[in-house]
Coordinates of C-alpha atoms and ligand atoms in Angstrom, one line a residue:
M1 CA 111.1 114.4 101.2
G2 CA 111.0 117.0 103.5
E3 CA 106.9 117.3 103.9
I4 CA 104.2 114.6 105.5
A5 CA 103.9 112.1 103.2
D6 CA 100.5 110.0 102.5
I7 CA 101.3 106.3 102.4
T8 CA 104.6 104.8 101.9
I9 CA 104.6 102.0 100.4
I10 CA 107.5 98.8 101.6
G11 CA 108.3 97.1 99.1
A12 CA 108.8 97.0 94.9
G13 CA 107.3 94.0 94.6
V14 CA 104.0 92.8 92.5
V15 CA 102.5 93.2 95.9
G16 CA 103.8 97.0 96.8
A17 CA 103.2 98.1 93.0
A18 CA 100.1 96.6 92.3
V19 CA 99.0 98.5 95.7
A20 CA 100.9 101.5 94.7
A21 CA 99.0 101.6 91.6
G22 CA 95.8 100.7 94.2
V23 CA 96.3 104.1 96.2
A24 CA 98.1 105.9 94.4
Q25 CA 96.2 109.7 93.2
K26 CA 97.7 113.2 92.0
N27 CA 96.3 114.9 95.3
R28 CA 98.0 112.0 97.7
Q29 CA 101.9 112.0 99.0
V30 CA 102.6 108.5 97.9
Y31 CA 106.4 107.1 97.9
V32 CA 107.6 103.1 97.1
I33 CA 110.4 102.5 99.3
E34 CA 112.8 99.6 97.5
K35 CA 116.1 98.3 99.1
N36 CA 116.9 97.6 95.8
E37 CA 118.4 98.9 92.4
S38 CA 115.1 97.8 91.1
F39 CA 111.3 96.5 90.7
G40 CA 111.4 92.9 91.5
M41 CA 113.9 91.1 91.8
E42 CA 113.5 88.9 94.6
T43 CA 110.2 87.1 95.1
S44 CA 108.4 88.7 92.1
S45 CA 111.0 87.4 89.9
R46 CA 111.6 83.6 90.9
N47 CA 108.2 81.8 90.3
S48 CA 106.6 80.3 87.9
Q49 CA 104.6 82.9 86.0
V50 CA 101.1 81.4 85.6
I51 CA 97.9 83.3 86.2
H52 CA 96.3 81.1 89.0
A53 CA 92.9 80.0 89.1
G54 CA 92.1 79.4 92.4
L55 CA 91.2 75.6 93.0
Y56 CA 93.7 74.8 95.2
Y57 CA 93.2 76.9 98.6
P58 CA 91.0 76.7 101.0
E59 CA 87.0 77.6 100.6
N60 CA 86.5 81.4 101.9
S61 CA 90.1 81.4 102.4
L62 CA 91.7 85.2 101.6
K63 CA 94.3 83.2 99.2
A64 CA 91.1 81.4 97.8
K65 CA 88.8 85.0 97.2
T66 CA 92.7 86.7 95.9
C67 CA 93.7 84.5 93.4
V68 CA 90.0 83.8 92.3
A69 CA 89.2 87.4 91.4
G70 CA 92.6 88.2 91.1
N71 CA 92.4 86.1 87.6
T72 CA 89.2 88.1 85.8
L73 CA 91.1 91.3 87.0
L74 CA 94.8 89.8 85.3
Y75 CA 94.1 88.6 82.3
E76 CA 91.8 92.2 82.0
L77 CA 95.4 94.4 82.5
C78 CA 97.0 92.3 80.7
R79 CA 95.1 92.4 77.9
R80 CA 94.5 95.8 78.1
Y81 CA 98.0 97.2 78.7
A82 CA 98.9 94.4 76.4
I83 CA 101.4 92.6 79.3
G84 CA 102.3 89.3 77.5
H85 CA 100.4 86.1 78.6
R86 CA 99.0 83.0 76.7
N87 CA 95.7 81.2 78.0
T88 CA 97.4 77.8 78.3
G89 CA 94.8 76.1 80.2
K90 CA 95.8 72.9 82.7
I91 CA 95.7 70.1 82.9
I92 CA 96.4 67.9 86.8
V93 CA 96.9 64.3 85.8
A94 CA 96.6 61.1 87.7
A95 CA 99.3 58.8 87.1
D96 CA 97.2 55.9 88.2
S97 CA 93.5 55.4 89.6
S98 CA 94.2 55.5 92.6
E99 CA 94.3 59.2 92.5
C100 CA 91.1 59.4 90.6
E101 CA 89.2 60.4 93.9
A102 CA 91.9 63.2 94.4
L103 CA 90.9 65.0 91.2
E104 CA 87.3 64.5 91.7
D105 CA 87.4 65.9 95.5
L106 CA 89.9 69.1 93.9
L107 CA 86.4 70.1 91.1
H108 CA 85.1 70.3 94.7
K109 CA 86.8 72.7 96.0
G110 CA 87.6 74.4 92.8
R111 CA 83.9 75.0 92.3
K112 CA 83.2 75.9 95.9
N113 CA 85.7 79.0 95.4
G114 CA 84.3 80.3 92.3
V115 CA 86.3 78.7 89.5
E116 CA 84.8 78.5 86.0
G117 CA 86.0 76.1 83.4
L118 CA 87.4 72.7 85.7
R119 CA 86.5 69.5 83.8
L120 CA 87.3 66.3 84.6
L121 CA 89.2 63.7 81.5
S122 CA 88.5 60.7 80.3
R123 CA 92.2 58.8 79.8
R124 CA 91.0 59.5 75.9
E125 CA 89.9 63.0 76.4
L126 CA 93.9 63.1 78.5
R127 CA 95.2 61.9 75.5
S128 CA 93.5 64.1 72.8
L129 CA 94.0 67.1 74.2
E130 CA 98.0 66.4 75.4
P131 CA 99.8 62.6 73.9
D132 CA 102.7 63.1 74.9
V133 CA 101.4 63.4 78.7
A134 CA 101.2 60.1 80.9
G135 CA 97.8 59.4 83.3
V136 CA 94.9 57.6 83.5
A137 CA 92.3 60.7 83.9
A138 CA 93.0 64.5 85.3
L139 CA 90.8 67.4 86.1
F140 CA 91.0 70.3 83.1
S141 CA 91.1 73.9 84.2
S142 CA 91.0 76.6 81.7
S143 CA 91.0 79.4 82.4
T144 CA 95.1 78.9 84.4
G145 CA 97.6 80.6 81.9
I146 CA 101.2 82.1 82.5
L147 CA 102.3 85.4 82.1
N148 CA 105.8 87.6 82.0
V149 CA 105.6 89.0 85.4
H150 CA 108.2 91.7 84.9
E151 CA 105.6 93.8 82.4
L152 CA 102.7 93.8 85.1
I153 CA 105.1 95.2 88.1
K154 CA 106.7 97.7 85.1
M155 CA 102.7 98.7 84.7
F156 CA 101.6 98.9 88.0
L157 CA 104.3 101.3 88.8
S158 CA 104.1 103.1 86.3
Q159 CA 100.4 103.4 86.7
A160 CA 100.7 105.1 90.2
K161 CA 103.5 107.3 88.5
D162 CA 101.4 108.9 86.0
E163 CA 99.6 109.6 89.4
G164 CA 102.1 111.0 91.2
A165 CA 103.8 108.9 93.2
Q166 CA 107.3 108.3 93.6
V167 CA 109.3 104.5 93.7
V168 CA 112.9 105.0 95.8
Y169 CA 115.1 102.6 94.4
K170 CA 118.2 101.9 97.0
S171 CA 116.8 102.2 100.1
E172 CA 116.7 100.1 103.0
V173 CA 113.3 100.5 104.8
T174 CA 115.9 100.1 108.5
G175 CA 113.0 101.6 111.3
V176 CA 109.1 101.8 111.6
E177 CA 108.1 104.0 115.0
R178 CA 104.7 105.3 115.5
K179 CA 105.3 109.2 117.2
N180 CA 102.1 111.9 117.1
D181 CA 99.8 109.7 115.2
L182 CA 101.8 109.6 112.3
Y183 CA 104.6 107.4 111.7
Q184 CA 108.7 107.7 111.5
I185 CA 110.0 106.4 109.1
E186 CA 114.1 105.2 109.2
V187 CA 115.5 105.2 105.9
D188 CA 119.3 103.9 105.2
S189 CA 119.7 104.8 101.8
A190 CA 122.9 103.8 99.9
G191 CA 124.8 104.5 103.0
E192 CA 122.9 107.3 104.7
K193 CA 120.2 107.3 107.4
F194 CA 117.1 109.6 106.4
I195 CA 113.6 110.2 108.1
F196 CA 110.8 110.7 106.9
E197 CA 106.5 111.1 108.4
T198 CA 103.7 109.1 106.8
R199 CA 100.4 108.4 108.1
V200 CA 100.3 105.8 106.5
V201 CA 102.1 102.5 105.9
I202 CA 102.0 99.7 104.2
N203 CA 103.9 96.6 104.7
S204 CA 104.7 94.6 101.4
A205 CA 108.5 93.4 102.5
G206 CA 108.1 90.2 100.9
L207 CA 110.8 87.9 102.5
H208 CA 111.4 90.5 105.1
A209 CA 107.7 91.6 106.2
D210 CA 107.9 89.6 109.2
K211 CA 111.4 91.5 110.2
V212 CA 109.2 95.2 109.1
A213 CA 106.4 94.3 111.2
R214 CA 108.8 93.5 113.8
M215 CA 109.9 97.4 113.3
A216 CA 106.6 99.1 114.0
G217 CA 106.9 97.3 117.0
I218 CA 104.7 94.0 116.7
D219 CA 106.1 91.0 117.9
P220 CA 106.1 88.4 115.0
G221 CA 105.8 85.0 117.4
G222 CA 102.7 86.2 119.1
A223 CA 101.4 88.2 116.2
G224 CA 101.7 84.8 113.5
Y225 CA 103.7 86.2 111.5
T226 CA 107.2 84.8 112.0
L227 CA 107.8 84.2 107.8
Y228 CA 109.7 80.0 107.2
Y229 CA 111.0 80.3 103.9
C230 CA 110.8 77.3 101.9
K231 CA 113.1 77.0 99.4
G232 CA 111.4 76.6 95.6
E233 CA 113.8 75.4 92.8
Y234 CA 113.2 74.5 88.9
Y235 CA 115.5 73.4 85.7
S236 CA 114.7 73.8 82.6
V237 CA 113.9 71.9 79.7
S238 CA 116.4 71.1 76.2
W239 CA 114.9 73.3 73.6
G240 CA 114.7 70.2 71.6
K241 CA 111.5 68.7 73.8
S242 CA 109.6 72.1 73.7
G243 CA 106.6 72.0 71.6
L244 CA 105.8 68.7 72.6
I245 CA 103.4 69.8 75.5
N246 CA 101.1 73.3 74.8
R247 CA 99.4 73.4 78.0
L248 CA 100.5 73.3 82.1
V249 CA 101.0 69.6 83.5
Y250 CA 100.4 69.3 87.6
P251 CA 100.9 66.4 89.1
V252 CA 98.0 66.0 91.8
P253 CA 99.1 67.8 94.8
P254 CA 100.1 66.3 98.1
A255 CA 97.8 66.5 100.9
E256 CA 100.1 69.2 103.5
L257 CA 100.7 71.4 100.3
T258 CA 103.9 72.2 101.2
G259 CA 103.6 73.5 96.8
V260 CA 101.8 71.8 94.7
G261 CA 105.0 69.4 93.9
V262 CA 107.1 69.5 90.6
H263 CA 105.0 70.5 88.2
V264 CA 105.2 70.9 84.3
T265 CA 105.3 75.3 83.4
L266 CA 105.5 77.0 80.0
D267 CA 107.5 80.2 79.7
L268 CA 105.7 82.5 77.6
D269 CA 108.4 81.3 74.6
G270 CA 107.7 78.4 74.6
R271 CA 110.9 76.7 77.0
I272 CA 109.2 73.2 79.4
R273 CA 109.8 73.8 82.7
L274 CA 110.1 71.9 85.6
G275 CA 109.7 72.5 89.5
P276 CA 109.7 74.0 92.6
S277 CA 110.2 71.1 94.2
A278 CA 109.8 72.7 98.3
Q279 CA 112.4 72.6 100.9
Y280 CA 112.5 74.7 104.5
I281 CA 115.9 75.9 104.1
E282 CA 117.2 78.7 107.9
E283 CA 118.4 81.3 104.7
I284 CA 118.6 83.7 101.7
D285 CA 120.1 81.9 99.5
Y286 CA 119.0 81.3 95.8
R287 CA 122.3 78.9 95.0
I288 CA 121.5 75.7 93.0
D289 CA 123.3 72.9 92.2
D290 CA 122.6 69.3 90.7
S291 CA 122.6 67.0 93.5
N292 CA 117.9 67.3 93.0
K293 CA 118.3 66.7 89.6
R294 CA 117.8 62.3 89.7
R295 CA 114.4 63.2 92.1
F296 CA 113.9 66.2 89.7
Y297 CA 113.8 63.7 86.5
E298 CA 111.6 60.6 88.1
E299 CA 109.7 62.8 89.6
A300 CA 108.8 64.9 85.5
K301 CA 109.1 61.5 83.9
K302 CA 105.7 59.9 86.1
L303 CA 103.8 63.1 83.9
L304 CA 106.2 63.4 80.3
P305 CA 107.9 60.4 79.5
F306 CA 109.6 61.2 76.9
L307 CA 112.3 63.4 79.2
D308 CA 115.6 62.2 79.2
Y309 CA 118.1 63.0 81.7
D310 CA 120.6 65.1 80.3
D311 CA 117.5 66.8 78.4
I312 CA 117.1 68.9 81.9
E313 CA 119.3 71.8 84.1
P314 CA 119.3 73.8 87.0
E315 CA 117.8 77.2 86.4
M316 CA 117.0 78.9 89.0
A317 CA 115.1 78.9 92.3
G318 CA 113.3 81.4 94.4
I319 CA 111.7 81.0 98.3
R320 CA 108.4 81.3 99.4
P321 CA 107.9 83.5 102.9
K322 CA 105.2 81.5 104.4
L323 CA 103.7 81.4 107.8
Q324 CA 103.4 77.0 107.5
K325 CA 105.6 76.0 109.7
P326 CA 107.3 72.8 108.7
G327 CA 104.8 69.8 109.1
E328 CA 101.7 72.2 109.8
G329 CA 98.8 73.1 107.8
P330 CA 98.3 75.8 105.0
K331 CA 98.3 79.7 106.1
D332 CA 96.3 82.4 104.9
F333 CA 97.9 85.7 103.8
V334 CA 98.1 88.8 106.7
V335 CA 96.5 91.3 105.3
R336 CA 95.5 93.7 108.0
H337 CA 95.2 97.1 108.6
E338 CA 96.7 96.8 113.0
A339 CA 94.7 99.4 114.5
D340 CA 94.2 97.2 116.8
R341 CA 96.9 96.5 118.4
G342 CA 97.3 100.3 118.4
L343 CA 98.8 100.9 115.6
P344 CA 96.7 102.6 113.3
G345 CA 97.4 103.6 109.0
L346 CA 99.6 100.2 109.4
I347 CA 98.4 98.0 107.4
N348 CA 100.3 94.0 107.1
L349 CA 100.7 91.7 103.7
I350 CA 103.1 89.3 105.5
G351 CA 102.3 85.7 104.0
I352 CA 101.8 86.4 100.5
E353 CA 103.5 83.1 98.9
S354 CA 101.6 81.8 95.6
P355 CA 99.4 82.8 94.6
G356 CA 100.4 86.0 95.2
I357 CA 100.9 86.9 92.2
T358 CA 97.1 86.2 90.7
A359 CA 96.2 88.0 94.0
S360 CA 98.0 90.9 93.6
P361 CA 95.0 93.1 91.5
A362 CA 92.2 91.4 94.3
I363 CA 94.9 92.7 97.6
A364 CA 95.0 95.5 96.1
E365 CA 91.2 96.3 95.8
I366 CA 91.1 95.5 99.4
V367 CA 93.9 97.7 100.7
R368 CA 93.0 100.6 98.6
D369 CA 89.4 100.6 100.7
M370 CA 91.6 100.3 104.1
V371 CA 93.3 103.3 102.7
T372 CA 90.5 104.8 102.1
E373 CA 88.9 104.3 105.3
I374 CA 92.1 106.0 107.5
L375 CA 92.5 108.9 105.7
Ligands
FAD401 C1 108.7 79.0 93.4 C2 107.6 79.8 93.7 C3 107.0 79.5 92.5 C4 105.6 81.0 92.4 N1 105.0 80.8 91.3 C5 103.5 82.0 91.5 C6 103.1 81.3 90.1 O1 103.2 80.7 89.2 N2 102.4 82.3 90.3 C7 101.4 82.9 91.6 O2 99.9 83.7 91.2 N3 102.7 83.5 93.1 C8 103.2 82.2 92.7 N4 104.3 82.7 93.6 C9 104.1 83.6 95.0 C10 104.8 84.9 94.2 O3 106.0 84.6 93.1 C11 104.7 86.1 95.5 O4 103.6 85.7 96.4 C12 105.2 87.4 95.4 O5 106.1 87.6 94.0 C13 105.0 88.3 95.9 O6 105.5 88.8 95.3 P1 106.0 90.1 97.2 O7 105.6 91.5 96.5 O8 104.9 90.3 98.0 O9 106.5 90.3 97.6 P2 108.5 90.5 96.6 O10 109.1 90.5 95.5 O11 109.6 90.3 97.2 O12 108.7 92.0 96.8 C14 108.8 92.3 98.3 C15 110.2 94.1 97.8 O13 110.2 93.9 99.4 C16 111.8 95.2 99.5 N5 111.9 94.9 100.7 C17 111.8 94.3 102.2 N6 112.6 94.8 102.8 C18 112.5 96.1 102.7 C19 113.7 96.6 103.1 N7 113.4 97.0 104.8 N8 113.4 98.3 103.2 C20 113.0 98.2 101.5 N9 112.7 97.5 100.9 C21 112.3 95.5 101.7 C22 112.3 93.8 98.8 O14 113.7 94.1 98.0 C23 111.8 92.9 97.5 O15 111.6 93.6 96.3 C24 105.4 82.4 94.1 C25 106.3 82.6 94.6 C26 107.9 81.2 94.9 C27 108.5 81.1 95.9

């Protein structure tokens, strides 16, 4: 890394990888620096792998816009590059008549966000679509689906590498300092420190993005960049019950939108999975025990009466990097060029929780346009 790099991307999760694919060009020196031994080993591999439609997010928010745009882009990418995916569709189910109004609200919200393919289902229509799901009515979203995120990240990085980008693993960025119109990036690579210079820094460090912003001289508290960790646990359902549902099944979301409620997803092999739950934690810790099993079972049983307690087993957990403190309302993604903080060339991507996978190709387009203005 003797020369001055043009662009340094911190983090090789789905967002950093999408950005790398968006900004890499033969005439640019682009580095992706990742602390783990491979790509996508944190939040990007601990999630529901759902291609969201974009109906939950506040109108005109970046979450809504990048999710709706990203949904279309993702299906195109999946088809073009043979990435495993399935356009399953999803139903949000009203357990009883008191929840029907919330379905109508979601329908209007979704339509305002530009989501296509939404329609309300009567009890009879729900029965004929998903005979084994309990509920009195539902909202059907035809553009929701599932995908193989590992294949998506691999494809983004191989596009970036084809344009000359270099992906450097086992290398943790430990310092970001602005000096003489450039940034000095300090890296700890398997115990060895080295420093190089770059014109543009893109902070896509996921759960650690607030710490990277601090390295660059931004006070996360003052800027509203402090991340709060919100853990989501998953339970898998025994293979014997596979095939009983064909679409993703969600409850009506809780009002505070910490998560969207324990829902039922499918993986590409057809296995049913429950989760994620939502619980704020202090430290990153992916362990799960079965202390929440009863609660998972009872919530899921309301949607899937065919479940037996012994059908479900703890599977894995992921952690949301939230800008929303416990008890606060939803916060939007931060995708920001920090020129007005005296840090031209630094682009922060912070609080990229769900629907970050779906939004990733649309976030990459926004960042690509910012970079074009900078370089
Ligand atoms: C439970 C759960 C369910 C979800 N479900 C969905 C879903 O169904 N659909 C959807 O669209 N989205 C979903 N999401 C959101 C989605 O998973 C994230 O938005 C997305 O994976 C974030 O990608 P990222 O690249 O920003 O972060 P990450 O995947 O966390 O990547 C950040 C990378 O930065 C690296 N890094 C951090 N600090 C440094 C450093 N100092 N130096 C070098 N490298 C560093 C990390 O090692 C990591 O690899 C879900 C999230 C959770 C937690």
